[in-house]
Each structure stands twice: as C-alpha cells, then as structure tokens.
Amino acid sequence: MTLPVPQPPVTPIEWTGTWRDGALRILDQTRLPRHEMVVDHNEPETVIEDIQRLAVRGAPVLGIVGAYALVLAARRILAKDPAITRPEFLTRFEVDATKVADARPTAVNLPAAVARGLDLVHNTPGSPEQLCDALLSSARALDAYERDACAKIGVAGAEWLRGRKRFVTHCNAGALVTTGLGTALAPLYVLQEAGEAPHVWVDETRPLLQGLRLTAYELGKGGVDHAVISDGVAAGLMRRGMIDAAITGADRVCANGDVVNKIGTYPLALAAQSHGIPFVVAIPLSTLDPNTPEGDAVPIEQRPDDADIYLTEGTAAHDLSVHAPAFDVTPASMVSALVSELGVLEAPNAENLGPWRARVPGAQSGSAPGR
Ligand code: MRU
C-alpha cells in the first residue's frame, strides 16, 4: 500500500503572476517563528540579500529561488532597454546571473540552477522577451519537480524507517527548504500521516538556531510530536536507547557520497555510528554534485568571525574571538542510507552512487529539471 503524502505545513516561496507582472514572494525565515512576514521581490539584488541574510535558506529552495531571480534579472534588462539586441541582453544577463550564483557558496543547488538558466538562454533561440518566458517556464518546472521529489523522498524514506518511532534531526530540512514537504522531514510527515506518530528530537542547531526556530515551528504546524534539545544532548539520548534513527538533509552530497551539511551534522553522525543507530540523509538529486569528488573539495561558508552571533546581552565579551564555519563534512562511510526521489541507497559510496550521478537532473539528456 502506498503511504499517504500530506500537504506541506508551510510555503516558503511562491512566484506570483507572469514574467512581466509577477514577483517572487518570500517568507522571511529570520522572523520565524514569531512573525510570518512575506515580502514580494522585484529585483534580483533584494533576493540575493535575502539569501545572504538567511531569510530564505536550505539547499533545494536556494536553487528554486535562484531560478526565479534570473527571471527578475532578465525582465529588468528588458525594461531598461526595450530595444536591446539579443547579444547585449546575454552579456548583461550573465553579469547578473553570476551575482545570483555567488550569493552563497556551499549548497550546490544555487550555482547549478543558475548554470541551467545560462544554458537555457544560450540554447533557446528567440528574442529577449522569449528568453524571459523560457526562464520563467524553466523556474516553474524546477519548482514543480522539487515539490514532487519531496513527496517521493517522503514515501521512500518512510518505508525504510517504518517501525522506528523516535528520531533526531539537525538544522532544518523540511517544508521551509523546498516547495514541497522537505527532505529530512518529509519521511517524518509521511509517517505521521500514516498514523505512526513519530517523535522528533530537534537539535537546536547552534549558532543560528535553525532547529529551535524553524524545525520546531514547522513540525508544530504539521502536528508532529517533537522536543527541542541542545546540540550536545543527542549522544546521551542514544546511549539511553531513546533514539531509533538520525535523519538530516544536505547542502551537497559529493560524487563519493560525502555529505556536506549544517555544522554539527558530523558529531551527530559520529554519535549515531558509535551507538549502532542508522544515520540517514535525505536529498533531492539536485543536491548531488557529480563534479565534486569529495567533501573536502567543497567551499565551506564561514560566518563572520565576530562575536555577534553568540551574544545574548551580558553572556559574552564583545571582543570574543570566534570561529564559525557554517557547514561540516560527514564521510560517506558513516551514512547508513541516502534517500532521494529515486529511492533508498544503503551505504552510499563512489561506486554504488554511479547510477544516481548519471540521473542528476539535466546532467545527461536535460530531460528533468534541476541543473
Ligand atoms: O545555513 P542554512 O540554514 O541554509 O543551512 C541549511 C542546512 O544545512 C540544511 O540542513 C540543508 O540545506 C539541507 S536542506 C534540504
């Protein structure tokens, strides 16, 4: 029997209208959970700012937002110069596209989506108007593809995890990072819908608290039982037999299966391995990077080396010295199972990931959106 897929509990982004009159609507995740504030964007620069200040974040949605930002860039070029030639349009578009791709370094989805937009404009014949139209169709296709991928990840992951009740997750890899149910949280929403009543331990995720602020918010909306723990708690819960599986998303999975994800993922994997608990990673194929051989080759975003992110008034000196990498690398050998829209791959490695790498959207035939 196919497991039921619920509706996503929250919508992080949405394109409204046509390429001529539409806007990119973004739910500001920096204001969550207290305020649900949406802002309509009409310029690529404000989208880039929102990416950089983490108003919109998480690998898959960064790719989708990047694709829509290209529509905004293309539209503006045309609005400023309605008689622009195609070659001049392409030159200006490339400048804007590069800025979008460079907004954040670690999640592969963003540069991959921009590369795909650039391929599209170079390979689609026609006027700048027709290119704007093609860019919006392509962004919408990616948006729909990722939504569908989440449902498949949810079902495949839930089938694999079925029978387990108590989970731990790190950072936020739910509906807020996609246009669907999410990646790591998708199987948990599906288990909930199937009446399995999972319980989720939510790592608060220092220093920016994506777990505390965002995962707890959306699990609450989705009716999934959960409790927030500080990042050091999970290992002790595992030792006491209180966790049946750990599940996270990823910003990038390398060709050899190494997982680059939010700082603190690696310690969680170490704890899971040490206690014989499955460590599961859920991604859409657009997060698999066939061109990067291993985790150490991935650019790791560094948060500013100032104390601000740690400061709660009175808790730390203002001249505190800080080291704040935003992501870490979990070696493939520590991953029990990788879940994607293609299904579940146990013990991923350079060899057995080959068929998935070949199916990375757009890598070969361009038949599926995403790259
Ligand atoms: O810095 P963030 O909040 O963008 O980091 C996000 C994560 O690390 C997520 O776990 C990752 O992108 C997976 S989301 C499917």
XYZ file of C-alpha atoms and ligand atoms in Angstrom:
386
model
C 0.000 0.000 0.000
C 1.396 3.435 -0.932
C 1.861 5.658 2.056
C -0.209 8.871 2.093
C 1.549 12.201 1.465
C 0.179 15.187 3.403
C 0.220 18.814 2.258
C 3.324 20.805 3.288
C 2.671 22.705 6.537
C 4.235 25.931 5.222
C 5.087 27.621 1.897
C 8.470 29.410 1.932
C 8.374 30.954 -1.546
C 5.968 31.500 -4.399
C 6.068 33.135 -7.820
C 3.012 35.288 -8.428
C 1.914 36.134 -11.994
C 3.578 36.159 -15.393
C 7.181 37.104 -16.137
C 6.004 40.622 -16.976
C 3.991 41.366 -13.839
C 4.964 38.645 -11.343
C 7.035 38.839 -8.158
C 8.963 36.367 -6.042
C 7.210 36.137 -2.682
C 9.498 35.039 0.165
C 8.500 34.160 3.707
C 11.156 35.828 5.880
C 12.610 32.947 7.919
C 14.614 35.319 10.113
C 11.285 36.477 11.624
C 10.019 32.964 12.366
C 8.544 31.585 14.494
C 7.044 34.734 15.964
C 6.157 36.596 12.756
C 5.002 35.178 9.416
C 6.090 38.050 7.205
C 6.133 37.722 3.408
C 7.863 40.163 1.073
C 7.415 40.456 -2.709
C 10.687 40.840 -4.613
C 11.033 42.505 -7.988
C 14.831 42.888 -8.189
C 17.497 40.171 -8.139
C 19.588 42.157 -5.635
C 16.946 42.008 -2.914
C 16.643 38.248 -3.480
C 20.434 37.955 -3.119
C 20.241 39.940 0.130
C 17.529 37.602 1.404
C 19.680 34.586 0.537
C 22.675 36.084 2.324
C 20.824 37.038 5.484
C 19.110 33.589 5.521
C 15.593 34.941 5.063
C 15.372 32.088 2.562
C 17.712 29.143 3.102
C 18.230 25.427 2.656
C 19.679 23.790 -0.438
C 16.701 22.938 -2.696
C 14.851 26.208 -2.244
C 18.066 28.155 -2.909
C 18.116 26.564 -6.354
C 14.467 27.436 -6.985
C 14.874 30.994 -5.718
C 17.988 31.350 -7.878
C 15.980 30.296 -10.934
C 13.273 32.879 -10.204
C 15.887 35.572 -9.517
C 17.103 35.049 -13.078
C 13.606 35.918 -14.330
C 13.734 39.164 -12.336
C 17.170 39.967 -13.757
C 16.131 39.252 -17.348
C 12.940 41.282 -17.004
C 14.814 44.289 -15.666
C 17.346 44.237 -18.503
C 14.489 44.329 -20.963
C 12.547 47.006 -19.062
C 15.577 49.320 -19.021
C 16.254 48.858 -22.721
C 13.219 47.515 -24.618
C 15.122 47.611 -27.950
C 18.104 45.647 -26.603
C 19.748 43.208 -29.010
C 19.980 39.539 -28.103
C 23.817 39.538 -27.768
C 23.763 42.600 -25.497
C 20.948 41.050 -23.476
C 23.011 37.875 -22.995
C 26.078 39.838 -21.875
C 24.144 41.765 -19.211
C 22.253 38.680 -18.133
C 25.492 36.809 -17.478
C 26.695 39.547 -15.132
C 23.505 39.360 -13.053
C 23.412 35.562 -13.150
C 26.947 35.336 -11.750
C 25.954 37.523 -8.796
C 22.996 35.236 -8.072
C 25.163 32.089 -8.299
C 27.723 33.567 -5.886
C 25.222 34.595 -3.208
C 26.175 31.606 -1.001
C 28.923 29.048 -1.669
C 28.096 25.682 -0.125
C 24.726 24.391 -1.346
C 25.239 23.118 -4.894
C 21.621 23.782 -5.892
C 22.133 27.528 -6.305
C 25.045 27.581 -8.796
C 23.564 24.524 -10.521
C 20.218 26.261 -11.086
C 21.959 29.384 -12.390
C 24.139 27.309 -14.726
C 20.994 25.730 -16.043
C 19.416 29.171 -16.642
C 22.530 30.285 -18.516
C 22.461 27.149 -20.675
C 18.829 27.802 -21.400
C 19.245 31.384 -22.618
C 22.240 30.461 -24.756
C 20.488 27.475 -26.318
C 16.986 28.904 -26.766
C 16.536 30.838 -29.994
C 14.416 33.950 -29.983
C 14.043 37.474 -28.681
C 14.813 38.664 -25.119
C 11.025 38.505 -24.459
C 11.020 34.860 -25.452
C 14.025 34.228 -23.211
C 12.182 35.790 -20.240
C 9.272 33.499 -20.970
C 11.569 30.464 -21.203
C 13.311 31.364 -17.926
C 10.010 31.544 -16.060
C 8.813 28.229 -17.532
C 12.086 26.645 -16.505
C 11.933 28.040 -12.951
C 8.352 26.844 -12.610
C 9.380 23.391 -13.866
C 12.159 23.202 -11.273
C 9.721 24.361 -8.567
C 7.243 21.594 -9.523
C 9.965 18.968 -9.913
C 11.321 19.643 -6.423
C 7.816 19.513 -4.924
C 7.262 16.110 -6.483
C 10.747 14.933 -5.419
C 9.887 15.732 -1.789
C 6.802 13.516 -1.946
C 8.862 10.647 -3.334
C 11.576 11.173 -0.703
C 8.868 11.186 1.956
C 7.387 7.874 0.856
C 10.721 6.095 0.200
C 12.207 7.323 3.477
C 9.103 6.432 5.482
C 9.030 2.926 4.058
C 12.670 2.422 5.044
C 12.215 3.939 8.506
C 8.866 2.299 9.284
C 8.763 0.631 12.672
C 11.089 3.222 14.188
C 9.405 5.832 16.335
C 11.993 8.186 17.796
C 14.130 10.341 15.529
C 16.685 13.093 15.843
C 17.243 15.755 13.190
C 19.695 18.628 12.810
C 19.185 22.105 11.349
C 16.053 22.491 9.229
C 15.412 20.310 6.210
C 11.654 20.456 5.997
C 8.975 22.313 4.069
C 10.854 25.589 4.619
C 13.716 24.433 2.384
C 11.716 23.281 -0.632
C 8.430 23.887 -2.388
C 7.150 20.571 -1.042
C 7.261 18.572 2.171
C 11.016 18.898 2.644
C 13.815 16.371 2.568
C 14.767 15.014 6.016
C 11.381 15.904 7.489
C 9.364 14.537 4.549
C 9.507 10.881 5.724
C 8.504 12.007 9.214
C 5.470 13.889 7.885
C 4.525 10.805 5.863
C 4.880 8.554 8.931
C 2.680 10.996 10.852
C 0.057 10.935 8.089
C 0.176 7.118 8.135
C -0.703 7.147 11.839
C 2.736 6.037 13.078
C 3.023 9.032 15.461
C 6.781 9.636 15.253
C 8.545 11.646 17.934
C 11.309 14.012 16.787
C 14.185 15.288 18.895
C 15.090 18.625 17.300
C 18.727 19.741 17.641
C 18.582 23.474 18.339
C 21.470 23.918 15.807
C 23.951 26.441 17.101
C 24.732 29.201 16.444
C 21.798 30.362 14.283
C 19.199 28.047 15.803
C 17.510 26.754 12.657
C 16.262 23.749 14.639
C 14.858 25.702 17.547
C 13.317 28.427 15.395
C 12.347 26.678 12.173
C 12.123 22.894 12.550
C 10.123 23.181 15.757
C 7.859 25.752 14.063
C 7.040 23.608 11.060
C 6.773 20.285 12.918
C 4.292 22.051 15.209
C 2.277 23.215 12.207
C 2.421 19.704 10.774
C 1.170 18.152 14.013
C 4.342 16.097 14.578
C 5.290 15.452 18.197
C 8.699 16.953 18.961
C 11.002 18.398 21.606
C 13.972 20.717 21.155
C 17.314 19.627 22.579
C 20.618 21.469 22.632
C 23.168 20.106 20.217
C 25.123 18.103 22.784
C 22.125 16.138 24.058
C 21.538 13.588 21.293
C 24.514 11.347 22.124
C 23.280 10.872 25.691
C 19.774 10.069 24.452
C 21.247 7.481 22.099
C 23.188 5.900 24.931
C 19.952 5.611 26.908
C 18.182 3.926 23.971
C 15.895 6.881 23.277
C 16.650 7.417 19.575
C 15.932 4.931 16.778
C 17.392 6.866 13.816
C 19.032 10.173 12.921
C 17.941 11.921 9.714
C 19.256 15.109 8.129
C 19.308 16.874 4.790
C 22.427 18.056 2.976
C 23.682 21.120 1.165
C 25.751 18.974 -1.109
C 26.435 15.264 -1.493
C 29.709 14.711 -3.327
C 30.457 12.162 -6.032
C 31.827 9.744 -3.409
C 28.825 10.169 -1.093
C 30.427 12.575 1.412
C 27.729 14.740 2.974
C 28.195 18.470 3.482
C 25.552 19.800 5.836
C 24.981 22.204 8.715
C 27.774 22.424 11.261
C 27.075 19.807 13.919
C 25.929 17.118 11.495
C 29.256 15.257 11.714
C 29.161 14.950 15.535
C 25.608 13.642 15.254
C 26.744 11.022 12.731
C 29.649 10.051 14.994
C 27.278 9.568 17.897
C 24.872 7.524 15.783
C 27.665 5.307 14.475
C 29.032 4.794 17.952
C 25.622 3.626 19.180
C 24.731 1.491 16.158
C 21.887 3.817 15.168
C 21.126 4.446 11.471
C 22.276 7.816 10.158
C 20.076 8.689 7.184
C 20.483 11.596 4.748
C 17.623 12.750 2.510
C 18.223 14.855 -0.612
C 16.696 15.641 -3.962
C 19.027 14.648 -6.816
C 19.644 18.366 -7.426
C 21.768 18.282 -4.236
C 24.031 15.521 -5.581
C 27.155 17.052 -7.131
C 28.816 14.661 -9.600
C 31.545 17.237 -10.292
C 32.957 17.468 -6.771
C 34.832 14.275 -5.875
C 34.751 14.521 -2.075
C 33.662 16.647 0.870
C 36.982 18.372 1.429
C 36.728 19.963 -2.028
C 33.516 21.834 -1.138
C 33.736 25.549 -0.262
C 32.534 25.868 3.308
C 30.733 29.089 4.127
C 32.281 30.891 7.070
C 30.049 33.010 9.250
C 31.568 36.373 10.232
C 34.344 35.972 12.801
C 32.713 38.309 15.253
C 31.004 37.618 18.476
C 27.579 38.936 17.478
C 26.058 35.588 16.653
C 26.871 34.322 20.129
C 25.838 37.394 22.034
C 22.809 37.321 24.174
C 23.079 40.510 26.180
C 25.527 40.016 29.017
C 26.638 36.487 28.101
C 29.913 37.094 26.253
C 32.594 39.711 25.850
C 32.190 41.864 22.740
C 35.816 41.251 21.775
C 35.326 37.477 21.912
C 37.322 35.549 19.324
C 35.028 33.269 17.300
C 35.470 30.520 14.713
C 32.167 29.830 12.977
C 32.124 27.515 9.948
C 28.534 27.104 8.778
C 28.871 23.515 7.497
C 30.847 20.341 8.102
C 31.621 17.155 6.186
C 30.308 13.732 7.189
C 32.233 10.975 5.405
C 30.119 8.720 3.209
C 31.240 5.714 5.256
C 29.132 6.994 8.164
C 25.900 7.273 6.154
C 23.620 4.256 6.589
C 21.215 5.265 3.832
C 20.785 8.057 1.314
C 17.195 8.812 0.304
C 16.231 10.661 -2.865
C 13.359 10.755 -5.342
C 14.942 7.617 -6.848
C 14.556 5.603 -3.649
C 16.920 4.480 -0.885
C 20.608 3.686 -1.369
C 22.185 1.924 1.608
C 25.869 2.552 2.429
C 26.423 5.062 -0.419
C 29.894 5.230 -1.928
C 31.658 6.303 -5.116
C 30.705 3.052 -6.873
C 27.094 2.468 -5.959
C 26.245 6.167 -6.401
C 27.158 5.917 -10.103
C 23.602 5.336 -11.374
C 22.317 8.253 -9.261
C 25.077 10.569 -10.502
C 24.084 9.681 -14.072
C 20.491 10.670 -13.269
C 21.304 14.063 -11.741
C 18.664 16.264 -13.355
C 19.882 17.775 -16.583
C 23.296 16.093 -16.354
C 22.773 13.957 -19.433
C 19.690 14.420 -21.538
C 18.319 17.519 -19.877
C 15.064 15.600 -19.558
C 14.468 16.504 -15.924
C 14.695 19.975 -14.420
C 17.223 20.849 -11.770
C 20.587 21.522 -13.328
O 22.658 27.768 6.641
P 21.371 27.113 6.240
O 20.272 27.313 7.215
O 20.983 27.445 4.818
O 21.722 25.557 6.249
C 20.783 24.632 5.784
C 21.173 23.242 6.058
O 22.267 22.940 6.479
C 20.185 22.191 5.717
O 20.317 21.098 6.560
C 20.463 21.748 4.286
O 20.419 22.821 3.387
C 19.548 20.723 3.868
S 18.023 21.400 3.459
C 17.317 20.254 2.478
